[in-house]
Protein backbone atom coordinates (compact mmCIF):
# COMPACT_ATOMS: atom_id res chain seq x y z
CA UNK A 1 0.00 0.00 0.00
CA UNK A 2 2.80 2.35 0.90
CA UNK A 3 4.71 1.42 -2.20
CA UNK A 4 1.68 1.98 -4.37
CA UNK A 5 1.18 5.38 -2.77
CA UNK A 6 4.81 6.27 -3.40
CA UNK A 7 4.54 5.23 -7.03
CA UNK A 8 1.33 7.21 -7.45
CA UNK A 9 2.92 10.24 -5.85
CA UNK A 10 6.02 10.08 -8.02
CA UNK A 11 3.89 9.59 -11.13
CA UNK A 12 1.80 12.58 -10.13
CA UNK A 13 4.91 14.64 -9.51
CA UNK A 14 6.32 13.63 -12.89
CA UNK A 15 3.07 14.57 -14.61
CA UNK A 16 2.95 17.92 -12.87
CA UNK A 17 6.53 18.82 -13.69
CA UNK A 18 6.12 17.67 -17.28
CA UNK A 19 4.68 20.90 -18.77
CA UNK A 20 7.78 22.92 -17.88
CA UNK A 21 10.31 20.37 -19.10
CA UNK A 22 8.39 19.50 -22.24
CA UNK A 23 7.57 23.02 -23.32
CA UNK A 24 7.77 23.22 -27.08
CA UNK A 25 8.65 26.11 -29.34
CA UNK A 26 5.03 27.05 -29.96
CA UNK A 27 4.35 27.24 -26.25
CA UNK A 28 7.53 29.24 -25.73
CA UNK A 29 6.47 31.68 -28.44
CA UNK A 30 3.04 32.07 -26.81
CA UNK A 31 4.65 32.64 -23.43
CA UNK A 32 7.27 35.06 -24.73
CA UNK A 33 5.15 38.20 -24.62
CA UNK A 34 4.20 37.66 -20.99
CA UNK A 35 7.78 36.76 -20.02
CA UNK A 36 9.00 40.00 -21.58
CA UNK A 37 6.25 42.11 -20.10
CA UNK A 38 6.87 40.73 -16.61
CA UNK A 39 10.59 41.47 -16.89
CA UNK A 40 11.81 37.86 -16.81
CA UNK A 41 13.53 38.07 -20.16
CA UNK A 42 14.89 40.85 -22.34
CA UNK A 43 16.63 41.57 -25.62
CA UNK A 44 20.41 41.43 -25.77
CA UNK A 45 22.57 43.27 -28.30
CA UNK A 46 23.73 39.99 -29.83
CA UNK A 47 20.31 39.20 -31.28
CA UNK A 48 19.28 36.75 -28.61
CA UNK A 49 16.98 36.67 -25.64
CA UNK A 50 18.55 36.93 -22.20
CA UNK A 51 17.28 36.03 -18.74
CA UNK A 52 16.73 39.06 -16.54
CA UNK A 53 14.99 37.31 -13.63
CA UNK A 54 15.24 33.55 -13.58
CA UNK A 55 11.76 32.62 -12.52
CA UNK A 56 8.88 30.73 -14.06
CA UNK A 57 9.71 29.36 -17.49
CA UNK A 58 12.23 32.08 -18.30
CA UNK A 59 15.14 29.70 -18.87
CA UNK A 60 13.17 27.25 -21.03
CA UNK A 61 11.59 30.02 -23.08
CA UNK A 62 14.99 31.65 -23.62
CA UNK A 63 16.59 28.40 -24.70
CA UNK A 64 13.83 27.45 -27.15
CA UNK A 65 13.45 30.91 -28.65
CA UNK A 66 17.20 31.39 -29.02
CA UNK A 67 17.66 28.03 -30.75
CA UNK A 68 14.93 28.93 -33.22
CA UNK A 69 16.36 32.41 -33.74
CA UNK A 70 19.80 31.02 -34.43
CA UNK A 71 18.39 28.78 -37.15
CA UNK A 72 16.73 31.78 -38.79
CA UNK A 73 19.92 33.81 -38.55
CA UNK A 74 21.98 30.99 -40.03
CA UNK A 75 19.55 30.69 -42.94
CA UNK A 76 19.77 34.41 -43.63
CA UNK A 77 23.56 34.43 -43.39
CA UNK A 78 23.94 31.45 -45.69
CA UNK A 79 21.40 32.73 -48.20
CA UNK A 80 23.08 36.13 -48.46
CA UNK A 81 26.70 35.10 -48.10
CA UNK A 82 27.39 37.10 -44.95
CA UNK A 83 28.54 35.93 -41.54
CA UNK A 84 26.25 34.73 -38.78
CA UNK A 85 27.69 37.43 -36.57
CA UNK A 86 26.63 40.16 -39.02
CA UNK A 87 23.06 38.90 -38.95
CA UNK A 88 23.08 38.57 -35.15
CA UNK A 89 24.26 42.14 -34.67
CA UNK A 90 21.68 43.51 -37.10
CA UNK A 91 18.92 41.50 -35.44
CA UNK A 92 20.03 42.59 -31.97
CA UNK A 93 19.86 46.22 -32.93
CA UNK A 94 16.42 45.79 -34.45
CA UNK A 95 15.07 43.79 -31.54
CA UNK A 96 16.25 46.39 -29.03
CA UNK A 97 14.84 49.22 -31.13
CA UNK A 98 11.53 47.40 -31.34
CA UNK A 99 11.38 46.71 -27.59
CA UNK A 100 8.56 48.80 -26.08
CA UNK A 101 9.24 51.11 -23.16
CA UNK A 102 9.16 49.37 -19.79
CA UNK A 103 10.77 46.15 -21.02
CA UNK A 104 14.38 45.14 -20.60
CA UNK A 105 17.28 45.52 -23.02
CA UNK A 106 20.90 44.61 -22.35
CA UNK A 107 23.31 47.42 -23.17
CA UNK A 108 27.02 46.94 -22.57
CA UNK A 109 26.37 43.81 -20.51
CA UNK A 110 23.86 45.51 -18.21
CA UNK A 111 20.11 45.16 -18.09
CA UNK A 112 18.17 48.36 -18.25
CA UNK A 113 14.53 49.20 -18.55
CA UNK A 114 13.81 50.88 -21.83
CA UNK B 1 54.45 91.15 -103.65
CA UNK B 2 54.28 87.42 -104.45
CA UNK B 3 57.56 86.81 -102.70
CA UNK B 4 56.26 88.68 -99.68
CA UNK B 5 53.13 86.55 -99.45
CA UNK B 6 55.15 83.37 -99.86
CA UNK B 7 57.60 84.32 -97.17
CA UNK B 8 54.76 85.22 -94.81
CA UNK B 9 53.08 81.87 -95.36
CA UNK B 10 56.39 80.06 -94.82
CA UNK B 11 56.95 82.02 -91.65
CA UNK B 12 53.41 81.33 -90.47
CA UNK B 13 53.79 77.61 -91.15
CA UNK B 14 57.01 77.53 -89.22
CA UNK B 15 55.46 79.51 -86.40
CA UNK B 16 52.46 77.21 -86.15
CA UNK B 17 54.66 74.15 -86.21
CA UNK B 18 56.71 75.52 -83.40
CA UNK B 19 53.63 76.19 -81.34
CA UNK B 20 52.02 72.79 -81.69
CA UNK B 21 51.37 71.78 -78.13
CA UNK B 22 52.57 68.41 -77.02
CA UNK B 23 50.01 66.51 -75.04
CA UNK B 24 51.21 63.22 -73.75
CA UNK B 25 48.72 60.62 -72.71
CA UNK B 26 50.30 57.95 -70.64
CA UNK B 27 48.63 54.84 -69.32
CA UNK B 28 49.01 54.52 -65.58
CA UNK B 29 51.64 52.05 -64.58
CA UNK B 30 49.24 50.33 -62.18
CA UNK B 31 45.90 48.91 -63.25
CA UNK B 32 42.83 50.89 -62.26
CA UNK B 33 40.69 49.02 -59.76
CA UNK B 34 37.10 50.01 -59.31
CA UNK B 35 35.70 48.38 -56.25
CA UNK B 36 32.07 47.42 -56.77
CA UNK B 37 32.00 45.22 -53.69
CA UNK B 38 30.94 48.17 -51.58
CA UNK B 39 27.67 48.60 -53.45
CA UNK B 40 26.94 44.88 -53.62
CA UNK B 41 27.64 44.50 -49.91
CA UNK B 42 25.36 47.45 -49.18
CA UNK B 43 22.53 45.90 -51.18
CA UNK B 44 22.93 42.62 -49.32
CA UNK B 45 22.64 44.41 -45.98
CA UNK B 46 19.48 46.18 -47.11
CA UNK B 47 18.05 42.84 -48.20
CA UNK B 48 18.93 41.13 -44.91
CA UNK B 49 17.54 44.13 -43.06
CA UNK B 50 14.18 43.66 -44.76
CA UNK B 51 14.18 39.93 -44.15
CA UNK B 52 14.95 40.52 -40.49
CA UNK B 53 12.02 42.91 -40.31
CA UNK B 54 9.80 40.09 -41.53
CA UNK B 55 11.13 37.73 -38.86
CA UNK B 56 10.77 40.36 -36.17
CA UNK B 57 7.18 41.08 -37.04
CA UNK B 58 4.88 39.24 -34.73
CA UNK B 59 3.90 36.52 -37.21
CA UNK B 60 6.97 34.43 -36.45
CA UNK B 61 6.58 34.78 -32.69
CA UNK B 62 10.31 34.67 -32.08
CA UNK B 63 10.49 38.28 -30.87
mmCIF file of C-alpha atoms in Angstrom:
data_model
loop_
_atom_site.group_PDB
_atom_site.id
_atom_site.type_symbol
_atom_site.label_atom_id
_atom_site.label_comp_id
_atom_site.label_asym_id
_atom_site.label_seq_id
_atom_site.Cartn_x
_atom_site.Cartn_y
_atom_site.Cartn_z
ATOM 1 C CA UNK A 1 0.000 0.000 0.000
ATOM 2 C CA UNK A 2 2.802 2.350 0.904
ATOM 3 C CA UNK A 3 4.710 1.422 -2.201
ATOM 4 C CA UNK A 4 1.683 1.985 -4.371
ATOM 5 C CA UNK A 5 1.179 5.380 -2.774
ATOM 6 C CA UNK A 6 4.806 6.266 -3.404
ATOM 7 C CA UNK A 7 4.541 5.228 -7.030
ATOM 8 C CA UNK A 8 1.328 7.208 -7.449
ATOM 9 C CA UNK A 9 2.919 10.243 -5.848
ATOM 10 C CA UNK A 10 6.018 10.082 -8.023
ATOM 11 C CA UNK A 11 3.886 9.593 -11.126
ATOM 12 C CA UNK A 12 1.802 12.584 -10.133
ATOM 13 C CA UNK A 13 4.915 14.638 -9.505
ATOM 14 C CA UNK A 14 6.323 13.629 -12.885
ATOM 15 C CA UNK A 15 3.071 14.568 -14.607
ATOM 16 C CA UNK A 16 2.948 17.919 -12.867
ATOM 17 C CA UNK A 17 6.527 18.819 -13.694
ATOM 18 C CA UNK A 18 6.124 17.673 -17.277
ATOM 19 C CA UNK A 19 4.683 20.898 -18.769
ATOM 20 C CA UNK A 20 7.784 22.922 -17.879
ATOM 21 C CA UNK A 21 10.309 20.371 -19.104
ATOM 22 C CA UNK A 22 8.390 19.497 -22.238
ATOM 23 C CA UNK A 23 7.575 23.017 -23.322
ATOM 24 C CA UNK A 24 7.773 23.222 -27.079
ATOM 25 C CA UNK A 25 8.651 26.107 -29.343
ATOM 26 C CA UNK A 26 5.033 27.049 -29.964
ATOM 27 C CA UNK A 27 4.346 27.243 -26.247
ATOM 28 C CA UNK A 28 7.531 29.236 -25.731
ATOM 29 C CA UNK A 29 6.465 31.679 -28.437
ATOM 30 C CA UNK A 30 3.044 32.068 -26.815
ATOM 31 C CA UNK A 31 4.648 32.639 -23.432
ATOM 32 C CA UNK A 32 7.271 35.062 -24.731
ATOM 33 C CA UNK A 33 5.151 38.204 -24.619
ATOM 34 C CA UNK A 34 4.200 37.655 -20.995
ATOM 35 C CA UNK A 35 7.785 36.763 -20.018
ATOM 36 C CA UNK A 36 9.001 39.998 -21.581
ATOM 37 C CA UNK A 37 6.249 42.111 -20.099
ATOM 38 C CA UNK A 38 6.873 40.730 -16.614
ATOM 39 C CA UNK A 39 10.594 41.468 -16.890
ATOM 40 C CA UNK A 40 11.808 37.857 -16.810
ATOM 41 C CA UNK A 41 13.533 38.067 -20.159
ATOM 42 C CA UNK A 42 14.887 40.854 -22.335
ATOM 43 C CA UNK A 43 16.630 41.570 -25.616
ATOM 44 C CA UNK A 44 20.411 41.428 -25.768
ATOM 45 C CA UNK A 45 22.569 43.273 -28.295
ATOM 46 C CA UNK A 46 23.726 39.993 -29.833
ATOM 47 C CA UNK A 47 20.315 39.200 -31.284
ATOM 48 C CA UNK A 48 19.279 36.749 -28.610
ATOM 49 C CA UNK A 49 16.984 36.666 -25.643
ATOM 50 C CA UNK A 50 18.550 36.930 -22.195
ATOM 51 C CA UNK A 51 17.285 36.025 -18.744
ATOM 52 C CA UNK A 52 16.725 39.065 -16.544
ATOM 53 C CA UNK A 53 14.994 37.310 -13.634
ATOM 54 C CA UNK A 54 15.237 33.551 -13.578
ATOM 55 C CA UNK A 55 11.759 32.618 -12.523
ATOM 56 C CA UNK A 56 8.883 30.726 -14.059
ATOM 57 C CA UNK A 57 9.708 29.361 -17.493
ATOM 58 C CA UNK A 58 12.232 32.085 -18.299
ATOM 59 C CA UNK A 59 15.137 29.701 -18.869
ATOM 60 C CA UNK A 60 13.168 27.246 -21.029
ATOM 61 C CA UNK A 61 11.594 30.016 -23.084
ATOM 62 C CA UNK A 62 14.987 31.647 -23.615
ATOM 63 C CA UNK A 63 16.589 28.396 -24.699
ATOM 64 C CA UNK A 64 13.827 27.447 -27.149
ATOM 65 C CA UNK A 65 13.454 30.914 -28.647
ATOM 66 C CA UNK A 66 17.198 31.387 -29.023
ATOM 67 C CA UNK A 67 17.664 28.031 -30.747
ATOM 68 C CA UNK A 68 14.935 28.926 -33.220
ATOM 69 C CA UNK A 69 16.364 32.406 -33.744
ATOM 70 C CA UNK A 70 19.800 31.015 -34.428
ATOM 71 C CA UNK A 71 18.387 28.779 -37.152
ATOM 72 C CA UNK A 72 16.726 31.782 -38.787
ATOM 73 C CA UNK A 73 19.925 33.811 -38.549
ATOM 74 C CA UNK A 74 21.978 30.988 -40.026
ATOM 75 C CA UNK A 75 19.552 30.694 -42.937
ATOM 76 C CA UNK A 76 19.768 34.406 -43.629
ATOM 77 C CA UNK A 77 23.556 34.429 -43.385
ATOM 78 C CA UNK A 78 23.935 31.454 -45.688
ATOM 79 C CA UNK A 79 21.398 32.729 -48.203
ATOM 80 C CA UNK A 80 23.082 36.127 -48.460
ATOM 81 C CA UNK A 81 26.697 35.098 -48.099
ATOM 82 C CA UNK A 82 27.387 37.101 -44.946
ATOM 83 C CA UNK A 83 28.535 35.934 -41.545
ATOM 84 C CA UNK A 84 26.248 34.726 -38.783
ATOM 85 C CA UNK A 85 27.692 37.434 -36.570
ATOM 86 C CA UNK A 86 26.631 40.162 -39.020
ATOM 87 C CA UNK A 87 23.057 38.901 -38.948
ATOM 88 C CA UNK A 88 23.081 38.571 -35.151
ATOM 89 C CA UNK A 89 24.262 42.140 -34.668
ATOM 90 C CA UNK A 90 21.676 43.506 -37.104
ATOM 91 C CA UNK A 91 18.924 41.504 -35.439
ATOM 92 C CA UNK A 92 20.035 42.590 -31.969
ATOM 93 C CA UNK A 93 19.861 46.221 -32.933
ATOM 94 C CA UNK A 94 16.416 45.794 -34.452
ATOM 95 C CA UNK A 95 15.067 43.794 -31.535
ATOM 96 C CA UNK A 96 16.250 46.386 -29.029
ATOM 97 C CA UNK A 97 14.842 49.221 -31.135
ATOM 98 C CA UNK A 98 11.534 47.401 -31.335
ATOM 99 C CA UNK A 99 11.378 46.710 -27.590
ATOM 100 C CA UNK A 100 8.565 48.796 -26.078
ATOM 101 C CA UNK A 101 9.237 51.107 -23.160
ATOM 102 C CA UNK A 102 9.161 49.366 -19.787
ATOM 103 C CA UNK A 103 10.771 46.151 -21.019
ATOM 104 C CA UNK A 104 14.381 45.136 -20.602
ATOM 105 C CA UNK A 105 17.275 45.519 -23.019
ATOM 106 C CA UNK A 106 20.897 44.612 -22.348
ATOM 107 C CA UNK A 107 23.311 47.418 -23.172
ATOM 108 C CA UNK A 108 27.024 46.942 -22.570
ATOM 109 C CA UNK A 109 26.367 43.814 -20.509
ATOM 110 C CA UNK A 110 23.860 45.507 -18.205
ATOM 111 C CA UNK A 111 20.114 45.156 -18.094
ATOM 112 C CA UNK A 112 18.175 48.363 -18.251
ATOM 113 C CA UNK A 113 14.534 49.198 -18.550
ATOM 114 C CA UNK A 114 13.812 50.884 -21.825
ATOM 115 C CA UNK B 1 54.446 91.153 -103.648
ATOM 116 C CA UNK B 2 54.283 87.420 -104.447
ATOM 117 C CA UNK B 3 57.555 86.812 -102.698
ATOM 118 C CA UNK B 4 56.257 88.681 -99.681
ATOM 119 C CA UNK B 5 53.129 86.551 -99.452
ATOM 120 C CA UNK B 6 55.151 83.374 -99.863
ATOM 121 C CA UNK B 7 57.604 84.318 -97.169
ATOM 122 C CA UNK B 8 54.759 85.221 -94.810
ATOM 123 C CA UNK B 9 53.084 81.866 -95.360
ATOM 124 C CA UNK B 10 56.390 80.055 -94.825
ATOM 125 C CA UNK B 11 56.952 82.018 -91.649
ATOM 126 C CA UNK B 12 53.410 81.325 -90.474
ATOM 127 C CA UNK B 13 53.790 77.614 -91.152
ATOM 128 C CA UNK B 14 57.010 77.534 -89.221
ATOM 129 C CA UNK B 15 55.461 79.511 -86.405
ATOM 130 C CA UNK B 16 52.462 77.214 -86.147
ATOM 131 C CA UNK B 17 54.665 74.145 -86.212
ATOM 132 C CA UNK B 18 56.715 75.523 -83.400
ATOM 133 C CA UNK B 19 53.630 76.187 -81.338
ATOM 134 C CA UNK B 20 52.024 72.794 -81.688
ATOM 135 C CA UNK B 21 51.370 71.782 -78.132
ATOM 136 C CA UNK B 22 52.572 68.415 -77.023
ATOM 137 C CA UNK B 23 50.011 66.508 -75.035
ATOM 138 C CA UNK B 24 51.205 63.217 -73.753
ATOM 139 C CA UNK B 25 48.722 60.620 -72.715
ATOM 140 C CA UNK B 26 50.301 57.945 -70.636
ATOM 141 C CA UNK B 27 48.631 54.840 -69.322
ATOM 142 C CA UNK B 28 49.009 54.520 -65.584
ATOM 143 C CA UNK B 29 51.640 52.050 -64.577
ATOM 144 C CA UNK B 30 49.244 50.335 -62.185
ATOM 145 C CA UNK B 31 45.900 48.908 -63.248
ATOM 146 C CA UNK B 32 42.826 50.890 -62.264
ATOM 147 C CA UNK B 33 40.686 49.022 -59.763
ATOM 148 C CA UNK B 34 37.098 50.013 -59.312
ATOM 149 C CA UNK B 35 35.700 48.383 -56.248
ATOM 150 C CA UNK B 36 32.069 47.416 -56.768
ATOM 151 C CA UNK B 37 32.004 45.219 -53.693
ATOM 152 C CA UNK B 38 30.938 48.174 -51.583
ATOM 153 C CA UNK B 39 27.670 48.596 -53.449
ATOM 154 C CA UNK B 40 26.943 44.883 -53.621
ATOM 155 C CA UNK B 41 27.640 44.505 -49.906
ATOM 156 C CA UNK B 42 25.359 47.450 -49.176
ATOM 157 C CA UNK B 43 22.528 45.903 -51.179
ATOM 158 C CA UNK B 44 22.929 42.620 -49.320
ATOM 159 C CA UNK B 45 22.635 44.411 -45.979
ATOM 160 C CA UNK B 46 19.477 46.182 -47.113
ATOM 161 C CA UNK B 47 18.046 42.840 -48.199
ATOM 162 C CA UNK B 48 18.933 41.132 -44.910
ATOM 163 C CA UNK B 49 17.540 44.133 -43.065
ATOM 164 C CA UNK B 50 14.181 43.655 -44.756
ATOM 165 C CA UNK B 51 14.180 39.929 -44.152
ATOM 166 C CA UNK B 52 14.951 40.518 -40.487
ATOM 167 C CA UNK B 53 12.019 42.905 -40.307
ATOM 168 C CA UNK B 54 9.805 40.088 -41.532
ATOM 169 C CA UNK B 55 11.131 37.729 -38.863
ATOM 170 C CA UNK B 56 10.774 40.360 -36.165
ATOM 171 C CA UNK B 57 7.178 41.078 -37.039
ATOM 172 C CA UNK B 58 4.882 39.244 -34.729
ATOM 173 C CA UNK B 59 3.904 36.524 -37.211
ATOM 174 C CA UNK B 60 6.974 34.425 -36.447
ATOM 175 C CA UNK B 61 6.580 34.783 -32.688
ATOM 176 C CA UNK B 62 10.307 34.674 -32.082
ATOM 177 C CA UNK B 63 10.492 38.278 -30.868
#
